[in-house]
């Protein structure tokens, strides 16, 4: 039976050129770049809650890192370093080899060093702490939206939740769409390049990544910015062809796990955002507006009337 340390050395010890000192000591040593603030985030993925127990380990390795890089992207931060802590029910070397391959594929894609972490025996549970850098005073923050801003979202929110419904037998999607949705769920693409452009080109004021549901997450912007956000149903991204309309709309508004970015931007930036969307080959949808208020989110129909909703997103304790 391999030891904890031999498993770490075999599957997770890689060169860390961005660190003063990487894994192997009590702490990693990191040197932030001059003029930069550190952006730090952590996310836990629990088997049966955040992923199905039989999820492909390569895709799980990718997703474990990607969901944290999504947080850095939402603040316009450049990803630099990560730490991985996890509990494993057993030392399955085939599983670990595939998981680490997926993790480092994502790390390589975004230029990130794994600089430390911890392992223990227990139910499958994975936790990443990610660190990035952002020029002082420029981070995209949830409290920076202003009345009159447009509300935008990237990509195709709702696909991941449809993928989960497909895997759980709650939906029956046509083959190509099913594969697209399952991939969106199991191997999401963090919108790091989008976040960097929104920050560096001063295109957005406030941003958040969509992890718990579009309406729930933009609600955090509304609350922190002390205004209301109106989401216009007719401006939402088109629903995927072949998906049940009601289920697809629910997934789009409240499904979560997409890791797209929602953000507010001044209306004068519409042309620049259209150009950015073309440059990134990523659709950006202007779905609403910020108005005076006290932190509410409203979905409005084509006549401007509020649409009643049973659920706006996922809550672990809701």
XYZ file of C-alpha atoms in Angstrom:
318
model
C 0.000 0.000 0.000
C 1.580 3.321 -1.017
C 2.038 5.925 1.723
C 0.431 9.362 1.755
C 3.737 11.001 0.879
C 4.588 8.614 -1.941
C 1.164 9.277 -3.484
C 1.745 13.027 -3.283
C 5.211 12.702 -4.815
C 3.981 10.413 -7.583
C 0.851 12.259 -8.675
C 1.022 15.843 -7.427
C 4.678 16.898 -7.246
C 5.401 19.136 -10.258
C 7.735 22.029 -10.925
C 6.513 25.343 -9.446
C 8.370 28.061 -11.345
C 6.142 30.851 -9.981
C 6.872 29.992 -6.315
C 9.896 30.805 -4.198
C 9.376 27.417 -2.540
C 6.802 24.824 -3.573
C 5.644 21.560 -1.960
C 7.855 19.681 0.491
C 8.123 22.034 3.461
C 5.698 23.192 6.165
C 4.618 26.103 3.958
C 5.027 27.279 0.415
C 6.802 30.589 -0.079
C 5.233 32.990 -2.568
C 6.283 36.442 -3.739
C 3.435 38.609 -5.065
C 4.341 40.883 -7.955
C 4.946 44.577 -7.157
C 1.812 46.708 -7.305
C -0.501 43.718 -7.012
C -3.118 42.685 -4.468
C -3.735 39.013 -3.729
C -7.133 37.557 -4.585
C -7.723 34.375 -2.560
C -10.631 31.944 -2.807
C -11.475 28.435 -1.674
C -14.138 25.957 -2.753
C -15.024 22.485 -1.534
C -16.421 19.733 -3.770
C -18.167 16.917 -1.921
C -19.072 13.624 -3.575
C -22.841 13.297 -3.930
C -23.379 17.049 -3.481
C -21.144 18.739 -6.055
C -20.448 15.776 -8.316
C -21.755 12.267 -8.870
C -19.644 9.499 -7.295
C -18.923 7.907 -10.691
C -17.746 11.131 -12.363
C -14.790 10.572 -14.676
C -11.695 11.354 -12.547
C -9.938 13.339 -15.298
C -12.961 15.620 -15.632
C -13.258 15.839 -11.849
C -9.617 16.905 -11.582
C -10.234 19.621 -14.155
C -13.447 20.797 -12.491
C -11.964 20.841 -8.988
C -9.522 23.494 -10.130
C -11.755 25.222 -12.690
C -14.452 26.218 -10.202
C -11.855 28.098 -8.155
C -10.260 29.761 -11.155
C -13.772 30.942 -12.029
C -13.839 32.944 -8.795
C -10.532 34.582 -9.690
C -11.857 35.341 -13.164
C -14.920 37.015 -11.679
C -12.647 39.538 -9.952
C -10.372 40.056 -12.937
C -7.436 38.375 -11.213
C -4.576 36.527 -12.898
C -4.408 32.961 -11.488
C -0.990 32.156 -9.953
C -0.990 29.455 -7.270
C -3.256 26.767 -5.796
C -3.270 24.386 -2.848
C -5.195 21.097 -2.868
C -6.612 19.356 0.184
C -8.631 16.182 -0.108
C -9.947 13.161 1.681
C -9.961 9.878 -0.227
C -11.780 6.668 0.703
C -8.790 4.627 -0.535
C -5.487 4.965 -2.371
C -6.748 4.086 -5.860
C -3.733 4.800 -8.049
C -5.619 4.456 -11.336
C -8.145 7.041 -10.123
C -5.418 9.314 -8.763
C -3.450 9.202 -12.004
C -6.481 10.310 -14.035
C -7.554 12.913 -11.457
C -4.107 14.501 -11.289
C -3.873 14.496 -15.092
C -7.121 16.484 -15.287
C -6.048 18.844 -12.521
C -2.721 19.610 -14.183
C -4.340 19.939 -17.612
C -6.410 22.793 -16.188
C -3.428 24.201 -14.286
C -1.330 24.190 -17.443
C -4.079 25.840 -19.457
C -4.214 28.796 -17.038
C -0.571 28.966 -15.940
C -1.079 27.901 -12.335
C 1.379 26.221 -9.921
C 0.217 23.655 -7.337
C 2.297 24.687 -4.321
C 0.993 22.483 -1.500
C -1.938 20.833 0.223
C -2.936 17.854 2.316
C -4.480 14.385 1.985
C -6.273 12.131 4.424
C -8.516 9.067 4.421
C -12.257 9.715 4.451
C -15.290 10.269 2.237
C -14.331 11.738 -1.138
C -14.021 15.485 -0.592
C -11.821 17.894 -2.544
C -10.905 21.457 -1.607
C -8.814 23.951 -3.562
C -7.467 27.256 -2.309
C -6.540 29.464 -5.252
C -4.500 32.648 -5.240
C -4.332 35.236 -7.986
C -3.098 38.761 -8.496
C -4.892 41.935 -9.504
C -3.485 45.481 -9.768
C -4.157 47.468 -6.602
C -7.653 48.941 -6.493
C -8.881 47.457 -9.778
C -10.603 44.190 -8.781
C -14.159 43.641 -10.020
C -16.267 43.677 -6.859
C -19.884 42.803 -6.175
C -20.493 46.157 -4.478
C -19.523 48.314 -7.473
C -22.681 48.219 -9.656
C -24.415 51.532 -10.299
C -27.990 52.506 -11.166
C -28.261 52.657 -14.940
C -25.776 49.843 -15.575
C -26.612 47.069 -17.998
C -26.653 43.512 -16.673
C -24.817 40.926 -18.789
C -24.095 37.197 -18.690
C -21.643 35.137 -20.716
C -22.085 31.851 -22.533
C -25.099 29.575 -22.153
C -26.169 29.366 -18.496
C -28.354 26.365 -17.784
C -26.478 23.736 -19.767
C -24.747 22.247 -16.730
C -28.002 21.845 -14.802
C -29.561 20.181 -17.845
C -26.583 17.837 -17.943
C -27.173 16.874 -14.330
C -30.861 16.298 -15.043
C -29.877 14.045 -17.940
C -27.507 11.975 -15.788
C -30.091 11.666 -13.022
C -32.847 10.581 -15.412
C -34.931 13.730 -14.900
C -34.543 14.785 -18.547
C -34.239 13.053 -21.891
C -32.141 15.201 -24.225
C -31.161 14.398 -27.808
C -27.703 12.862 -28.121
C -25.610 15.842 -29.232
C -27.255 18.198 -26.742
C -26.952 15.633 -23.944
C -23.212 15.341 -24.562
C -22.828 19.138 -24.663
C -24.693 19.591 -21.390
C -22.864 16.784 -19.580
C -19.538 18.249 -20.656
C -20.625 21.682 -19.407
C -21.371 20.073 -16.043
C -18.292 17.903 -15.703
C -15.603 19.997 -17.404
C -16.586 23.673 -17.136
C -14.502 26.422 -18.710
C -13.643 29.181 -16.216
C -14.019 32.584 -17.868
C -10.600 33.839 -16.832
C -9.860 35.613 -20.135
C -13.220 37.372 -19.997
C -12.683 38.557 -16.436
C -9.206 39.841 -17.256
C -10.521 41.780 -20.251
C -13.463 43.239 -18.325
C -11.070 44.493 -15.663
C -8.080 45.557 -17.752
C -10.206 47.398 -20.335
C -12.441 48.949 -17.632
C -15.554 47.515 -19.278
C -17.393 46.196 -16.200
C -18.077 47.547 -12.744
C -19.262 44.496 -10.774
C -19.050 40.777 -11.546
C -19.789 37.342 -10.124
C -19.469 33.803 -11.393
C -22.650 31.790 -11.836
C -22.274 28.798 -9.522
C -25.562 28.624 -7.594
C -27.995 29.890 -10.247
C -28.166 33.021 -12.381
C -30.866 34.832 -10.407
C -29.423 33.838 -7.050
C -25.931 34.951 -7.962
C -26.838 38.302 -9.515
C -28.812 38.802 -6.322
C -25.488 39.047 -4.496
C -24.518 41.963 -6.740
C -27.867 43.632 -6.063
C -27.532 43.138 -2.319
C -23.920 44.275 -2.040
C -24.427 47.237 -4.400
C -27.689 48.281 -2.679
C -29.774 48.467 -5.826
C -32.251 46.292 -7.722
C -31.566 44.253 -10.822
C -34.278 43.663 -13.409
C -33.778 40.608 -15.617
C -35.729 40.810 -18.882
C -37.026 37.384 -19.908
C -37.072 38.269 -23.609
C -33.357 39.168 -23.491
C -32.182 35.893 -21.944
C -29.997 33.594 -24.087
C -32.026 31.310 -26.378
C -32.876 27.954 -24.879
C -31.129 24.941 -26.430
C -33.094 23.298 -29.240
C -34.432 19.901 -28.259
C -34.653 20.603 -24.523
C -38.000 20.749 -22.697
C -38.779 24.468 -22.536
C -39.928 24.696 -18.906
C -37.049 22.583 -17.600
C -34.507 24.444 -19.720
C -35.751 27.845 -18.527
C -35.626 26.710 -14.893
C -32.072 25.432 -15.375
C -31.075 28.693 -17.042
C -32.396 30.854 -14.211
C -31.770 28.707 -11.143
C -29.653 25.692 -12.109
C -26.130 26.851 -11.343
C -22.812 25.026 -11.847
C -22.204 26.906 -15.111
C -19.283 29.127 -14.025
C -20.225 31.753 -16.548
C -19.722 35.390 -15.536
C -22.565 37.800 -14.812
C -21.565 41.439 -14.651
C -22.814 45.010 -14.791
C -21.396 47.594 -17.172
C -22.138 51.186 -18.163
C -24.436 51.392 -21.185
C -21.788 53.276 -23.171
C -19.666 50.095 -23.187
C -22.113 48.068 -25.303
C -20.121 48.351 -28.530
C -16.857 47.498 -26.797
C -18.475 44.452 -25.188
C -19.793 43.303 -28.553
C -16.250 43.550 -29.914
C -14.898 41.656 -26.898
C -17.449 38.873 -27.413
C -16.334 38.524 -31.025
C -12.667 38.540 -30.058
C -13.120 35.834 -27.425
C -15.596 33.868 -29.573
C -17.863 33.910 -26.517
C -21.449 35.183 -26.598
C -22.250 37.986 -24.161
C -25.932 38.657 -23.500
C -27.352 41.943 -22.210
C -30.126 40.559 -20.030
C -31.240 43.416 -17.801
C -30.503 46.623 -15.976
C -29.722 48.075 -12.583
C -32.356 50.353 -11.038
C -32.773 52.092 -7.718
C -33.755 49.749 -4.922
C -32.592 47.856 -1.874
C -31.108 44.612 -3.179
C -33.852 42.726 -5.014
C -33.814 40.799 -8.294
C -36.923 40.721 -10.486
C -37.619 38.702 -13.616
C -39.865 40.692 -15.952
C -41.906 39.398 -18.880
C -42.264 41.100 -22.274
C -44.913 43.474 -20.828
C -42.619 44.452 -17.968
C -44.614 42.483 -15.392
C -42.895 40.447 -12.644
C -42.722 36.681 -13.172
C -43.350 34.569 -10.074
C -40.503 32.176 -9.266
C -40.399 29.208 -6.920
C -36.615 29.041 -6.768
C -33.762 31.357 -7.724
C -30.831 29.035 -7.113
C -29.098 26.424 -4.982
C -28.619 26.792 -1.240
C -26.809 24.091 0.753
C -28.955 24.824 3.793
C -32.089 26.090 2.085
